[in-house]
mmCIF file of C-alpha atoms in Angstrom:
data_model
loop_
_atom_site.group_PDB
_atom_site.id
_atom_site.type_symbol
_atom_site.label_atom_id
_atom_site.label_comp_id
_atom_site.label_asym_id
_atom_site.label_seq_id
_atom_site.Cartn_x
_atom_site.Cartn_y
_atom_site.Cartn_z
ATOM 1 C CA UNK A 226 243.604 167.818 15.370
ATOM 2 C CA UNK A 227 240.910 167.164 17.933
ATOM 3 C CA UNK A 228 238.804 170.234 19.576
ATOM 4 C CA UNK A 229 240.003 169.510 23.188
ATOM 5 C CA UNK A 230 242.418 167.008 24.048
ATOM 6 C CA UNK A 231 243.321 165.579 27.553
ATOM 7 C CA UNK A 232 245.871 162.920 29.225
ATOM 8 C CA UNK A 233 243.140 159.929 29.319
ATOM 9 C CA UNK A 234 245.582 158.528 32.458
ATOM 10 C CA UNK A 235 244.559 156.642 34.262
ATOM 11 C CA UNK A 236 245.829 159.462 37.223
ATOM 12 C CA UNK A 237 246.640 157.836 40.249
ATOM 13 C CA UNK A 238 247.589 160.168 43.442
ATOM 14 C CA UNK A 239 248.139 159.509 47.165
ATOM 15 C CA UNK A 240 245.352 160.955 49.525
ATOM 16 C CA UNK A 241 246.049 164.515 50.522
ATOM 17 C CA UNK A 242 248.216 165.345 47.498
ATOM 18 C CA UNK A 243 247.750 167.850 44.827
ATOM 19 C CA UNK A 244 246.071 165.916 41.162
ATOM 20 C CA UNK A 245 246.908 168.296 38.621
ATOM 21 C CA UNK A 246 244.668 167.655 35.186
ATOM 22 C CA UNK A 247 245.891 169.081 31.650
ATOM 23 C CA UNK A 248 243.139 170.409 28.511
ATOM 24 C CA UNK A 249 244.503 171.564 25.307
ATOM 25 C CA UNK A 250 242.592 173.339 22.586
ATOM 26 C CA UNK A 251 242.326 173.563 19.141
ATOM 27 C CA UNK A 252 240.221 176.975 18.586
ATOM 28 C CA UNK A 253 241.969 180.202 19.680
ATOM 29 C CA UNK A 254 238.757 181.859 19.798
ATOM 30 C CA UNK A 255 237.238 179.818 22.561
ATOM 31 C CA UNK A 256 235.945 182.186 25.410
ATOM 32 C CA UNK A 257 234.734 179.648 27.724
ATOM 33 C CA UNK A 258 236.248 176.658 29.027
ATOM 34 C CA UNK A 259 234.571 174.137 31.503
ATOM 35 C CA UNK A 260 235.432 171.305 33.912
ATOM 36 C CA UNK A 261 233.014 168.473 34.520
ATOM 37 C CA UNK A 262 233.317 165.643 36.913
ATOM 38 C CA UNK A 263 231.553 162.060 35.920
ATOM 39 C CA UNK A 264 231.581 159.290 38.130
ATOM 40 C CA UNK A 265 231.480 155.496 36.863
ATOM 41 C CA UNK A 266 227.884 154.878 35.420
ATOM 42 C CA UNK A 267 226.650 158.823 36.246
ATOM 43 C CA UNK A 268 226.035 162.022 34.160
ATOM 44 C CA UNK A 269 228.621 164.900 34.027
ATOM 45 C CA UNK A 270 228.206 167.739 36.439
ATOM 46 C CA UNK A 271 230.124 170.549 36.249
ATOM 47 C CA UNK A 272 232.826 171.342 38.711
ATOM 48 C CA UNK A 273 233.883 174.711 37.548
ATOM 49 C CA UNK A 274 234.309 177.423 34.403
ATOM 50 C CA UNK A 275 236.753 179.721 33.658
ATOM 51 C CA UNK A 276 236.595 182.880 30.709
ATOM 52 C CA UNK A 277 240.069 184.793 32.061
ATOM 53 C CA UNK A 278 243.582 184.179 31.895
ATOM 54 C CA UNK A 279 244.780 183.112 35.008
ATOM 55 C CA UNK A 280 243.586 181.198 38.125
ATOM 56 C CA UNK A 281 240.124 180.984 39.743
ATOM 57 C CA UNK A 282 239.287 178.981 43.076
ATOM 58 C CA UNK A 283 236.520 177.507 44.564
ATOM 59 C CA UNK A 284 237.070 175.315 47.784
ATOM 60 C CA UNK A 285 239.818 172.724 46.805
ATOM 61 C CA UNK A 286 239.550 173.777 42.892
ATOM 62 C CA UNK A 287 241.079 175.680 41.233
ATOM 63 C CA UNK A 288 240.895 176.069 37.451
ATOM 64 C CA UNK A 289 243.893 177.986 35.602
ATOM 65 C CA UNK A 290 243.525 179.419 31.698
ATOM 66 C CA UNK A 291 246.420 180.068 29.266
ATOM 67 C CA UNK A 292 245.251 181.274 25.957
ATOM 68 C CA UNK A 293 248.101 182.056 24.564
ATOM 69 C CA UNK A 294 249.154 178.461 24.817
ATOM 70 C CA UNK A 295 245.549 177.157 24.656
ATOM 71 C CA UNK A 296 245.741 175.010 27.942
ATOM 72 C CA UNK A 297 243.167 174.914 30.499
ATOM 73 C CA UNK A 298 243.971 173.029 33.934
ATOM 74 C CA UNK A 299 242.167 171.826 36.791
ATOM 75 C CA UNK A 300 244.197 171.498 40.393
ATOM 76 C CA UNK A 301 242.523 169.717 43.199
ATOM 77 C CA UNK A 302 244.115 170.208 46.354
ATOM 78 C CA UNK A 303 243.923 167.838 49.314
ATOM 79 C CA UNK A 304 242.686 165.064 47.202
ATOM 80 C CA UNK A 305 240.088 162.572 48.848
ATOM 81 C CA UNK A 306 239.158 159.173 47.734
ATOM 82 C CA UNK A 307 235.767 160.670 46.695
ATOM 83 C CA UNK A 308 237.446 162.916 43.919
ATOM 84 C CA UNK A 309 238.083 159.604 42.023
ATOM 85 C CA UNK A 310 236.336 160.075 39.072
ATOM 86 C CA UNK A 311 236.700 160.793 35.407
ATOM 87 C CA UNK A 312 237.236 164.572 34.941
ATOM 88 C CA UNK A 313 235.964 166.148 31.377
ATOM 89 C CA UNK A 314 237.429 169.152 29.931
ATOM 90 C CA UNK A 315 235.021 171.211 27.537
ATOM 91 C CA UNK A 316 235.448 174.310 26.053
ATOM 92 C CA UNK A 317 233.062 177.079 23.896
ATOM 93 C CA UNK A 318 229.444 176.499 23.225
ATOM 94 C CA UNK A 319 227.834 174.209 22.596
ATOM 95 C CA UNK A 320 230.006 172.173 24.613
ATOM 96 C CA UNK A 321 232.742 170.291 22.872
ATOM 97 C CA UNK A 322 234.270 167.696 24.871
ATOM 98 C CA UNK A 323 237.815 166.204 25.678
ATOM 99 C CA UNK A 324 238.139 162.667 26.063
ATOM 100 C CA UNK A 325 238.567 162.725 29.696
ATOM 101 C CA UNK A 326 241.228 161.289 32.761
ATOM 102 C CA UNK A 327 240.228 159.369 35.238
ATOM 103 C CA UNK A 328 241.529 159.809 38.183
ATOM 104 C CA UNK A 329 241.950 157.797 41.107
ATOM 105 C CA UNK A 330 242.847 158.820 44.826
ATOM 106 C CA UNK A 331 244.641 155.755 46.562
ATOM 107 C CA UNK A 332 243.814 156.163 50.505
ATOM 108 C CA UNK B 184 211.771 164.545 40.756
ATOM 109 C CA UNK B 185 215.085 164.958 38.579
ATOM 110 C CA UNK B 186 215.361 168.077 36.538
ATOM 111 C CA UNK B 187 216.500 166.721 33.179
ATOM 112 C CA UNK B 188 214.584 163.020 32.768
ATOM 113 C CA UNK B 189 215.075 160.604 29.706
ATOM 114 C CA UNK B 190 213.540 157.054 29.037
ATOM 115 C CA UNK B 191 214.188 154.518 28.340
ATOM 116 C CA UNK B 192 217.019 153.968 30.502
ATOM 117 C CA UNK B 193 218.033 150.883 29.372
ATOM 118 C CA UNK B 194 216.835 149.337 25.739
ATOM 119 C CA UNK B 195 218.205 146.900 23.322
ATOM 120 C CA UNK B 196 217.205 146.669 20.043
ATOM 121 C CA UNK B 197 218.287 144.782 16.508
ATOM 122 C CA UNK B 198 219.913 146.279 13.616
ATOM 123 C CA UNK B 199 217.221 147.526 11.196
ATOM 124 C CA UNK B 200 214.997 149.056 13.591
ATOM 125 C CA UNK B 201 213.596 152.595 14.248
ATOM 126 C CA UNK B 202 213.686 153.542 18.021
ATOM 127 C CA UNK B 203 213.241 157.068 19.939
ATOM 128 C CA UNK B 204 214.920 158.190 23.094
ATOM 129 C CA UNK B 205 213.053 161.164 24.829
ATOM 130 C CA UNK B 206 214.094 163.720 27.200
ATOM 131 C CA UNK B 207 212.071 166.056 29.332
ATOM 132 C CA UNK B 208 212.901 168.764 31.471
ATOM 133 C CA UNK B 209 211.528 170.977 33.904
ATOM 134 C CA UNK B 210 214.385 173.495 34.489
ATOM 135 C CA UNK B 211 212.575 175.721 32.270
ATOM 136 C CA UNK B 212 215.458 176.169 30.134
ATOM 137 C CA UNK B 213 215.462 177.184 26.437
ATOM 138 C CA UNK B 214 218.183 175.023 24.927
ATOM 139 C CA UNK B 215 218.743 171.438 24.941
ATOM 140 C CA UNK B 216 221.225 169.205 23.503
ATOM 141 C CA UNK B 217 221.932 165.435 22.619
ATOM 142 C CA UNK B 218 225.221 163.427 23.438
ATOM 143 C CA UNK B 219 227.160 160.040 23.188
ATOM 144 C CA UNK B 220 229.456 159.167 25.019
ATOM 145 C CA UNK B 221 231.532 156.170 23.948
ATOM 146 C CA UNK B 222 234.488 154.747 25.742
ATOM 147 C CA UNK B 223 237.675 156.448 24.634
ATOM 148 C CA UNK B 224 235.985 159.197 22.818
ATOM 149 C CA UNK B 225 234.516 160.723 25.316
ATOM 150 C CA UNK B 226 231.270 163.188 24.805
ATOM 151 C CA UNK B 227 230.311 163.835 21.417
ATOM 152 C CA UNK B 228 227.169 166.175 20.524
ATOM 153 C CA UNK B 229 224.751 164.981 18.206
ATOM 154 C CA UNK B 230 222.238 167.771 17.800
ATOM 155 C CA UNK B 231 220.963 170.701 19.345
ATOM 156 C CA UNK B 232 218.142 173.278 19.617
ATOM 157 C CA UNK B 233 218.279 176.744 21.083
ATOM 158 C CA UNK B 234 214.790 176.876 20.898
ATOM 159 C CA UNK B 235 211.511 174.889 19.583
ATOM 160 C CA UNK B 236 211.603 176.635 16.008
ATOM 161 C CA UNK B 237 215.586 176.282 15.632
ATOM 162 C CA UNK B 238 217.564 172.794 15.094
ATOM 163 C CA UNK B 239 221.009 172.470 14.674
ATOM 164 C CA UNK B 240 223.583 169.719 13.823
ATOM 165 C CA UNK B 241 226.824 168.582 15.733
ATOM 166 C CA UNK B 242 229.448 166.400 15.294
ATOM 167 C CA UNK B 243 228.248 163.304 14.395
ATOM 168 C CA UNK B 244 224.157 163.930 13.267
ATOM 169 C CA UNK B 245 224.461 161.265 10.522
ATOM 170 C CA UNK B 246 222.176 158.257 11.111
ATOM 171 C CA UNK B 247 220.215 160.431 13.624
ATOM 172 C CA UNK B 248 217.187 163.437 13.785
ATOM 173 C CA UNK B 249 215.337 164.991 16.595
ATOM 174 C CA UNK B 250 212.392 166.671 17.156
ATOM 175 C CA UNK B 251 211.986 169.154 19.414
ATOM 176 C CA UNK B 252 208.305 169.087 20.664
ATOM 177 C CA UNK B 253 207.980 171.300 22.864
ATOM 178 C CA UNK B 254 210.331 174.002 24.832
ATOM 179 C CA UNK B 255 210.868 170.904 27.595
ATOM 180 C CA UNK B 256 210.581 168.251 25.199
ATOM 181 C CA UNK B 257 213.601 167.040 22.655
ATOM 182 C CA UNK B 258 213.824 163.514 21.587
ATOM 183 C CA UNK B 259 216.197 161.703 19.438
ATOM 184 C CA UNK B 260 215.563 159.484 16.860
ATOM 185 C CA UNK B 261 217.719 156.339 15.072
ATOM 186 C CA UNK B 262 215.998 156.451 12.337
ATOM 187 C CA UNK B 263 217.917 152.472 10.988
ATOM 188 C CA UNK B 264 220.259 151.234 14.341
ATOM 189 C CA UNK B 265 222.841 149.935 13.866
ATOM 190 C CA UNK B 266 225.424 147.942 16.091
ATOM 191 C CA UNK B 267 227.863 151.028 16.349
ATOM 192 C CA UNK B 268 225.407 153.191 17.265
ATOM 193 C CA UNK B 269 225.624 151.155 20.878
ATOM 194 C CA UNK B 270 226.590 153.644 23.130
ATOM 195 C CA UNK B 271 225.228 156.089 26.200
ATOM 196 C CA UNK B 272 223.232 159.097 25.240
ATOM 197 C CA UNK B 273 223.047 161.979 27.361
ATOM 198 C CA UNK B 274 220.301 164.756 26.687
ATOM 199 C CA UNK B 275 221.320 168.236 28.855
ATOM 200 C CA UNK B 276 220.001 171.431 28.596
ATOM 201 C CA UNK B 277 220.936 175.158 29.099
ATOM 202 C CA UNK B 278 219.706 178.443 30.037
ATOM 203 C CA UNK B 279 220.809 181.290 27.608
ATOM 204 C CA UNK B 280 219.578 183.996 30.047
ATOM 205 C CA UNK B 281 221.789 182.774 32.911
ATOM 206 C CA UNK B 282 225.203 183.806 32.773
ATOM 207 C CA UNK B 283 227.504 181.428 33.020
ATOM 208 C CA UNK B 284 225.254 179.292 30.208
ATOM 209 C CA UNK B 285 226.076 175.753 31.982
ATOM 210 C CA UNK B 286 224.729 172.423 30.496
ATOM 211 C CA UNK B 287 222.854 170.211 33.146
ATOM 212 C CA UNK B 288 223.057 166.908 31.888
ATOM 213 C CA UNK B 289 220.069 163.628 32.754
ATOM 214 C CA UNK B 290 220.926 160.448 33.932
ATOM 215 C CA UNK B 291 221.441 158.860 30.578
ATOM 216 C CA UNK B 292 219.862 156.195 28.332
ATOM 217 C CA UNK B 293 222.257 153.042 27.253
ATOM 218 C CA UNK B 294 221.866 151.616 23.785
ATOM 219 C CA UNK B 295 222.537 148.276 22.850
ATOM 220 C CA UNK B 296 222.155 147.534 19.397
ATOM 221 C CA UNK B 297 222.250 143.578 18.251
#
C-alpha cells in the first residue's frame, strides 16, 4: 500500500463550482498533512496544512482531516480557471507525496 | 533573486556518465531535501539532511549520493546515469525552528539521460 494515495483525475469542474480533492493515508501516526499546488512545468507551493481533525479555511480553501479514516481533503470554493493545476497531497515529515489530480476549471 | 536556486536547469547526458545537480539557498534554512518527480508517480524523496553533519536516505537513494557542503549548499550526485533516471529533480528546503516546518521547493532541474 502506497504512503498517500489520491484520485490522479483528470478533475474537470465548471467555473464557480465547488472542486472537492480526496488524500488517503497509509500511517495512522501522521500528525501533519499538507496540500501543494503545481502548475504545468513549475515547482510545488504549498496551498495549505492541517494537524486537527476537522476543517480549516483560508480564503476559498478549505482543508478537512479525518484520522480515524485517514483521509485528508482539499475544497476550493468558487473555482476560477486559474486554480487549474495539479494539486499534491503530502503528509508527515519529511514530506511523502501522493501522486497528485489535476484539475481543470472549464470557463 | 529566487530563494531556493538549482543548475543546471536543463542537461542531457549518456548512460555511463557521472553528473551533479546543485542547489543553493538563501532562506537560511537548516534542512534541505532532494526530489523526483516522474509522471504518474508523483514526488518521490531521494535524500535529505537536517543539517551539514547529518544525511539521511529516502525512498529511492539507490543509484544516487549527496553532499551537503555547506548549511545552503546540497547537491546531488548520479554517480552511473542511466536512462530511467530521466526525470525532474526538485531540491526544497525547510526551517525546523518555524512552526509549521513547510518545504519551499526551487524551480527544478530536468534530466535527460540517452
Amino acid at each position: 500500500q502506497k504512503e498517500v494515495e489520491q484520485n490522479s483525475g483528470p478533475l474537470s469542474v465548471p467555473e464557480g463550482a465547488i472542486a472537492s480533492l480526496n488524500c488517503t493515508y497509509s500511517d495512522r501516526g501522521s500528525q501533519s498533512f499538507f496540500w501543494y499546488r503545481q502548475y504545468s512545468g513549475k515547482s510545488p507551493e504549498l496551498i495549505m496544512f492541517i494537524y486537527s481533525n476537522g476543517d480549516k479555511e483560508d480564503g476559498r480553501f478549505t482543508a478537512q482531516l479525518n484520522k480515524a479514516s485517514q483521509y485528508v481533503s482539499l475544497l476550493i470554493r468558487d473555482s476560477q480557471p486559474s486554480d487549474s493545476a495539479t494539486y499534491l497531497c503530502a503528509v508527515r515529515f519529511p514530506l511523502f507525496f501522493g501522486t497528485g489530480t489535476r484539475l481543470t476549471v472549464i470557463p | 533573486d529566487a530563494d531556493v536556486t538549482q543548475t543546471p536547469r536543463n542537461r542531457i547526458t549518456k548512460t555511463g556518465k557521472r553528473i551533479m545537480l546543485e542547489c543553493s539557498q538563501t532562506k537560511g534554512h537548516d534542512r534541505m531535501y532532494w526530489y523526483r518527480q516522474d509522471p504518474g508517480l508523483g514526488l518521490r524523496l531521494i535524500y535529505y539532511s537536517f543539517d551539514v553533519k547529518d544525511i539521511n536516505k529516502g525512498e529511492i537513494s539507490d543509484g544516487y549520493s549527496v553532499s551537503r557542503q555547506a548549511q545552503a549548499k546540497f547537491s546531488l550526485s548520479l554517480e552511473s546515469a542511466i536512462p530511467n533516471q530521466t526525470a525532474l529533480y526538485f531540491c526544497a528546503t525547510s526551517d525546523s525552528n518555524r512552526g509549521p516546518e513547510t518545504q519551499y521547493f526551487g524551480p527544478g532541474t530536468r534530466l535527460l539521460v540517452l
